[in-house]
mmCIF file of C-alpha atoms in Angstrom:
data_model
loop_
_atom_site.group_PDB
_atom_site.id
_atom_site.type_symbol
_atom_site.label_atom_id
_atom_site.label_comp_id
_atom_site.label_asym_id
_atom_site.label_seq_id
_atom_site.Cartn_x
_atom_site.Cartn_y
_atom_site.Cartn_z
ATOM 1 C CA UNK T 1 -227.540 -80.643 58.043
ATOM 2 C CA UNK T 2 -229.159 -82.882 55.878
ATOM 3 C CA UNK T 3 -233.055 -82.812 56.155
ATOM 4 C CA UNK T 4 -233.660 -85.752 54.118
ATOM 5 C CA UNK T 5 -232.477 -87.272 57.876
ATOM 6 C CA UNK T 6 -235.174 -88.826 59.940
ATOM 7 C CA UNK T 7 -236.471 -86.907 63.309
ATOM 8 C CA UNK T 8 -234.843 -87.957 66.347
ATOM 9 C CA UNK T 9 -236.894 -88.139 69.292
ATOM 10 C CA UNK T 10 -234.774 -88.482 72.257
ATOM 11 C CA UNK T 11 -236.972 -89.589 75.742
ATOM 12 C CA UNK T 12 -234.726 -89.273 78.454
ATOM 13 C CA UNK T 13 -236.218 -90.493 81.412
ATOM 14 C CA UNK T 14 -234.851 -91.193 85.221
ATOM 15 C CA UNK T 15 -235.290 -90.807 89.000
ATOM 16 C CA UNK T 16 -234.556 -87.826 90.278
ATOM 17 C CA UNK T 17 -231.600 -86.820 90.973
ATOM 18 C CA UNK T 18 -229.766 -89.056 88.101
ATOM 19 C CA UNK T 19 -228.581 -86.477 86.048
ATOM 20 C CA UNK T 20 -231.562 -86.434 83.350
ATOM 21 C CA UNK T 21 -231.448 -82.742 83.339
ATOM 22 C CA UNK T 22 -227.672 -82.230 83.050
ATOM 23 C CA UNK T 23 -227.074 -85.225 80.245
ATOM 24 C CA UNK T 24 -230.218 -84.115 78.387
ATOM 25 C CA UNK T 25 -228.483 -79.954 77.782
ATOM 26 C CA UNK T 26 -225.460 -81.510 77.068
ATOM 27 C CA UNK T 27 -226.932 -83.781 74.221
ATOM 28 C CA UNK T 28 -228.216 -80.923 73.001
ATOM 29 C CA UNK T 29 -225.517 -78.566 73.008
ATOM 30 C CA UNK T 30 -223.506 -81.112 71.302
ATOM 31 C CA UNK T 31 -225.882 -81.779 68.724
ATOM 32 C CA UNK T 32 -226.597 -78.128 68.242
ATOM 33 C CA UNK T 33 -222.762 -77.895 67.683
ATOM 34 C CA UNK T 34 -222.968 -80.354 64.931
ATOM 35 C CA UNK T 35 -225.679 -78.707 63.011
ATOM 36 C CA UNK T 36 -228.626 -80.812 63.540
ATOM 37 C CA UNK T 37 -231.857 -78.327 64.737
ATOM 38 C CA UNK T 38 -232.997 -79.632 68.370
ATOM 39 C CA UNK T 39 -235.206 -78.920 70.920
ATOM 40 C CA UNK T 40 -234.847 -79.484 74.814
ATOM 41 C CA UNK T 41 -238.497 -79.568 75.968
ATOM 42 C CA UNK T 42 -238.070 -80.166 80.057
ATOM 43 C CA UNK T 43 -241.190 -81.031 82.224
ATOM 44 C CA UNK T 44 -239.580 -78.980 84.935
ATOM 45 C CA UNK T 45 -239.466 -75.856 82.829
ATOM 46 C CA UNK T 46 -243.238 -76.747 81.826
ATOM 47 C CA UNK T 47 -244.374 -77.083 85.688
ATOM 48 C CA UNK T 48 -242.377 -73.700 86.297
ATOM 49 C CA UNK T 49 -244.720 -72.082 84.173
ATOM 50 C CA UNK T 50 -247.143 -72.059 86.517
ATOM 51 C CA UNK T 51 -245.563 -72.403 89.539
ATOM 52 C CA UNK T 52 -246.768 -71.810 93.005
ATOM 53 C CA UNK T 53 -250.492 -72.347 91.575
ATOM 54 C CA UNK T 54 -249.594 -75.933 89.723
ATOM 55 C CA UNK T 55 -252.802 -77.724 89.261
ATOM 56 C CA UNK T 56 -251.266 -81.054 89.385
ATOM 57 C CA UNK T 57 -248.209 -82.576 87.911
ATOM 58 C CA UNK T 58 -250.502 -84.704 85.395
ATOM 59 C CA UNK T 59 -251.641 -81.478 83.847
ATOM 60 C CA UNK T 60 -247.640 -80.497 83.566
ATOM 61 C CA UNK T 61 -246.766 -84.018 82.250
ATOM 62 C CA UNK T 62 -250.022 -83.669 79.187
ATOM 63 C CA UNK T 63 -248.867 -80.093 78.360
ATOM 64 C CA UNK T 64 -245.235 -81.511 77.851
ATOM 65 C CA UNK T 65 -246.501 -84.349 76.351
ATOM 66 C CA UNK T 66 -248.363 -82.397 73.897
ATOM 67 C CA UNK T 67 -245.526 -79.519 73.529
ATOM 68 C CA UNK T 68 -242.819 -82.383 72.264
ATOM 69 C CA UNK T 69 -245.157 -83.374 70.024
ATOM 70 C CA UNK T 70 -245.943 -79.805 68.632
ATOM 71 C CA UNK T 71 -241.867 -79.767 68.413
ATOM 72 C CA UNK T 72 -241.600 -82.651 66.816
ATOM 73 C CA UNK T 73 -243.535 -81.188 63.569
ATOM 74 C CA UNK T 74 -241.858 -78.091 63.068
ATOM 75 C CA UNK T 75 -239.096 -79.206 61.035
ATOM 76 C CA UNK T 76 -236.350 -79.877 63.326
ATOM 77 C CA UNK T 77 -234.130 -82.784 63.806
ATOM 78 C CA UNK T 78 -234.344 -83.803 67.262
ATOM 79 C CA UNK T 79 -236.843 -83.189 70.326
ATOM 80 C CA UNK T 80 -234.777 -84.245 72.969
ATOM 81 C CA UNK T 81 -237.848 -84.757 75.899
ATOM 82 C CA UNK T 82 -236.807 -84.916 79.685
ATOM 83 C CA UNK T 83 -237.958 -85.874 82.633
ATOM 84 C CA UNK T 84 -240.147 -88.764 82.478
ATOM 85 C CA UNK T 85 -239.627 -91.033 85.337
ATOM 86 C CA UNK T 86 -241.793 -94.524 84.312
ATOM 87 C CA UNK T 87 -242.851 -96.385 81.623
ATOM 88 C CA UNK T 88 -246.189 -95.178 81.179
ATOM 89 C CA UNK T 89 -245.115 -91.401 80.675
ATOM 90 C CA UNK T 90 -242.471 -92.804 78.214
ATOM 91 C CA UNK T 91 -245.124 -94.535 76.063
ATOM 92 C CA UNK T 92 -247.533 -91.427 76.074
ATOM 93 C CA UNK T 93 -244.296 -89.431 74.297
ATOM 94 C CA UNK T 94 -243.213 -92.191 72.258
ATOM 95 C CA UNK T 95 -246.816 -91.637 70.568
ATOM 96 C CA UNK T 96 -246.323 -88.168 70.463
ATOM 97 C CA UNK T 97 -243.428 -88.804 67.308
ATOM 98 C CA UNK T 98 -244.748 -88.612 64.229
ATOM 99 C CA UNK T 99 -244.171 -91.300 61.410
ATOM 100 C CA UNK T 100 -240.980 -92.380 59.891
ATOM 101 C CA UNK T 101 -238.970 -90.678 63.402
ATOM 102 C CA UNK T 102 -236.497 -92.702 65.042
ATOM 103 C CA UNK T 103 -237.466 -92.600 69.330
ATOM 104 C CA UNK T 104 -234.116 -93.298 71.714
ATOM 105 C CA UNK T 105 -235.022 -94.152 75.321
ATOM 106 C CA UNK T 106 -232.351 -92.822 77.362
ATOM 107 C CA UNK T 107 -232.226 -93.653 81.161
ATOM 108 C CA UNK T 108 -230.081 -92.138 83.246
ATOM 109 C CA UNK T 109 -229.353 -94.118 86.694
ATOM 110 C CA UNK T 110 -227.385 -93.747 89.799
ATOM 111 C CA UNK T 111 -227.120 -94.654 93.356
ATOM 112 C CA UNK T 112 -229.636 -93.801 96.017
ATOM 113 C CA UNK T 113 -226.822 -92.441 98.236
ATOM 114 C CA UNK T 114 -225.523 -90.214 95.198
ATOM 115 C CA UNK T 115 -229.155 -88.986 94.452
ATOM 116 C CA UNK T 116 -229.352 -87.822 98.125
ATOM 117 C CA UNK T 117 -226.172 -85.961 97.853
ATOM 118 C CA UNK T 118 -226.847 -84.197 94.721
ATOM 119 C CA UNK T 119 -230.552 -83.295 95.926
ATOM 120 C CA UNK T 120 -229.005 -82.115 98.771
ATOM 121 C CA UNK T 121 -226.882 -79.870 97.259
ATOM 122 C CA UNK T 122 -229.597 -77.967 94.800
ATOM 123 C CA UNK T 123 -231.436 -75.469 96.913
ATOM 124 C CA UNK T 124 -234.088 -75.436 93.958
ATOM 125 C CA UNK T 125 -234.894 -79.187 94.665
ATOM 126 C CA UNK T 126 -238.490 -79.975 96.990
ATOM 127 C CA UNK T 127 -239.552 -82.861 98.125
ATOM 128 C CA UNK T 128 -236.370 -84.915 96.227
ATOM 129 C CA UNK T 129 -234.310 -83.750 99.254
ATOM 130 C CA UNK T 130 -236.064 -85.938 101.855
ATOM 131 C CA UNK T 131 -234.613 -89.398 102.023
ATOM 132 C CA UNK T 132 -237.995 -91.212 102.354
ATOM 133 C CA UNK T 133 -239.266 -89.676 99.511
ATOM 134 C CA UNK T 134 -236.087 -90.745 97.603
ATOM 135 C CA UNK T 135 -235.475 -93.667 99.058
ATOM 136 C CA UNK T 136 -239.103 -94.770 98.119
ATOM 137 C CA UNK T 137 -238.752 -93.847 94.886
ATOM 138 C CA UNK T 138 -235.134 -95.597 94.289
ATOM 139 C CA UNK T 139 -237.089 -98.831 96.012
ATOM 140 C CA UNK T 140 -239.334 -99.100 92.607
ATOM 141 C CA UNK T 141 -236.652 -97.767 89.918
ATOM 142 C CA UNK T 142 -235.219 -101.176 89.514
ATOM 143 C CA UNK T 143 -238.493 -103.229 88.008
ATOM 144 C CA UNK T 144 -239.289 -99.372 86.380
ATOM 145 C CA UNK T 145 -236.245 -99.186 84.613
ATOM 146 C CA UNK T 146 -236.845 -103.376 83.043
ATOM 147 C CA UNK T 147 -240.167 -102.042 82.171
ATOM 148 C CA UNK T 148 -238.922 -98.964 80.142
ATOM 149 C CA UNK T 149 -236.699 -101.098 78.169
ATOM 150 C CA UNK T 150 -234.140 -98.046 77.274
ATOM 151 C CA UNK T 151 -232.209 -98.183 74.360
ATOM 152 C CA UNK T 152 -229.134 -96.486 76.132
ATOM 153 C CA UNK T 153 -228.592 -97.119 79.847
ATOM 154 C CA UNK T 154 -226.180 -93.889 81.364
ATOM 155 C CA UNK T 155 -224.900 -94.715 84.961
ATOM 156 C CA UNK T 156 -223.864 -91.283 86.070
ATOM 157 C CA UNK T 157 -221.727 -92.344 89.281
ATOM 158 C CA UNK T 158 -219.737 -94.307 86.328
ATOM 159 C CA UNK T 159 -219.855 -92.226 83.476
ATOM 160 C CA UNK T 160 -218.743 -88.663 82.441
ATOM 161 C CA UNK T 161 -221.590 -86.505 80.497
ATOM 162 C CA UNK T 162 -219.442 -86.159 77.791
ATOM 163 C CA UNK T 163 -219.341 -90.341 77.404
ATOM 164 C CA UNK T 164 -223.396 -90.871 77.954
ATOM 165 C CA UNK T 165 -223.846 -88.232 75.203
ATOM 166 C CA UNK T 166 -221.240 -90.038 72.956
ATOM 167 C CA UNK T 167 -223.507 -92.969 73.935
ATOM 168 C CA UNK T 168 -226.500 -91.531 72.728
ATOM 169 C CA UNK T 169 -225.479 -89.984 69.615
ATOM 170 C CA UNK T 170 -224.330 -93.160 68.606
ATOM 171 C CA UNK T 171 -227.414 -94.928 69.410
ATOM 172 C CA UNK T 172 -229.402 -91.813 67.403
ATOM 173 C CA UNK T 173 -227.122 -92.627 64.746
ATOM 174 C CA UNK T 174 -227.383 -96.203 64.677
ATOM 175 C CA UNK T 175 -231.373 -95.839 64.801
ATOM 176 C CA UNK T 176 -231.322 -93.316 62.020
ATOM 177 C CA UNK T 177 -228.785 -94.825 59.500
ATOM 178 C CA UNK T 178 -228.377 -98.777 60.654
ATOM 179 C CA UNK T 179 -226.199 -100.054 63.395
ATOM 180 C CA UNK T 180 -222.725 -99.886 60.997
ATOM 181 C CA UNK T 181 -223.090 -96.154 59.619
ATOM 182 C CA UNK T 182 -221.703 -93.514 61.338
ATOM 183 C CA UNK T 183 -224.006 -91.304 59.682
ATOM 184 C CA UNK T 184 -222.866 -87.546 59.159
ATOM 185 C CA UNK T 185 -221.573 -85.274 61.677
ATOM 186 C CA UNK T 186 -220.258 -88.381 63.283
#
């Protein structure tokens, strides 16, 4: 891989339930699997760390705030950073990147009805299971979603993984190397 290529920061950012998680190990498998050096920093796995006695889920989002930043200056090619869910969290990590990176807002979306089933289906989930909570949350992803302005938009009851990844390697690529280079490892 070259390293004369720009850092990638990759923000991907959803309701719950949307498929953040799975698109966000995917996209780095596959770039993994084409050489580049990325990091999957996941705001779960930081608010696991100190699970049951969680201060408060603003302490978890600052620590992975600050931990995609510390990431993002260790040499690496992408910090792929998920599970933001508005557009203020997603401008805290956008400042995070340091200068002359490349940032890709990826949303992932999906129906209310298909959040619910999928929340319903991870025993691991908490209060994403109960429909009001959901349902509340859906309510406000719309006008959310307009204000994160995402640079790739993955519908998961439409798309595979596999094509919201393609998606978003082409966007990285496009962001990194102008919107008519493939770029390597294309």
């Amino acid at each position: 891989m070259d390293t004369a290529i720009p850092l990638a920061l990759v923000i991907v950012v959803g309701p719950q339930a949307s498929g953040k998680s799975t698109v966000a190990a995917a996209l780095a498998a596959e770039l993994r699997r084409r050489g580049e050096r990325a990091a999957l920093v996941e705001l779960d796995q930081i608010a696991a760390m100190a699970l049951p006695t969680l201060p408060n889920w603003e302490a978890a989002h600052r620590i992975f705030e600050t931990t995609v930043g510390l990431w993002a200056r260790t040499g690496l090619t992408c910090v792929i950073a998920e599970g933001s869910g508005s557009e203020d969290e997603v401008s805290r990590l956008r400042r995070q990147a340091p200068s002359g990176a490349v940032i890709v807002v990826v949303v992932t979306t999906v129906t209310l009805e298909a959040a619910f089933a999928r929340a319903h289906m991870d025993p691991t989930r908490g209060i994403s299971r109960e429909w009001d909570f959901l349902n509340g949350v859906y309510e406000k992803w719309a006008d959310e979603l307009v204000r994160i302005g995402p640079d790739v938009v993955i519908d998961t009851s439409r798309l595979t993984v596999e094509q919201g990844v393609r998606r978003t390697i082409s966007r990285i690529q496009s962001a990194r190397f102008g919107p008519d280079s493939l770029g390597p490892n294309s």
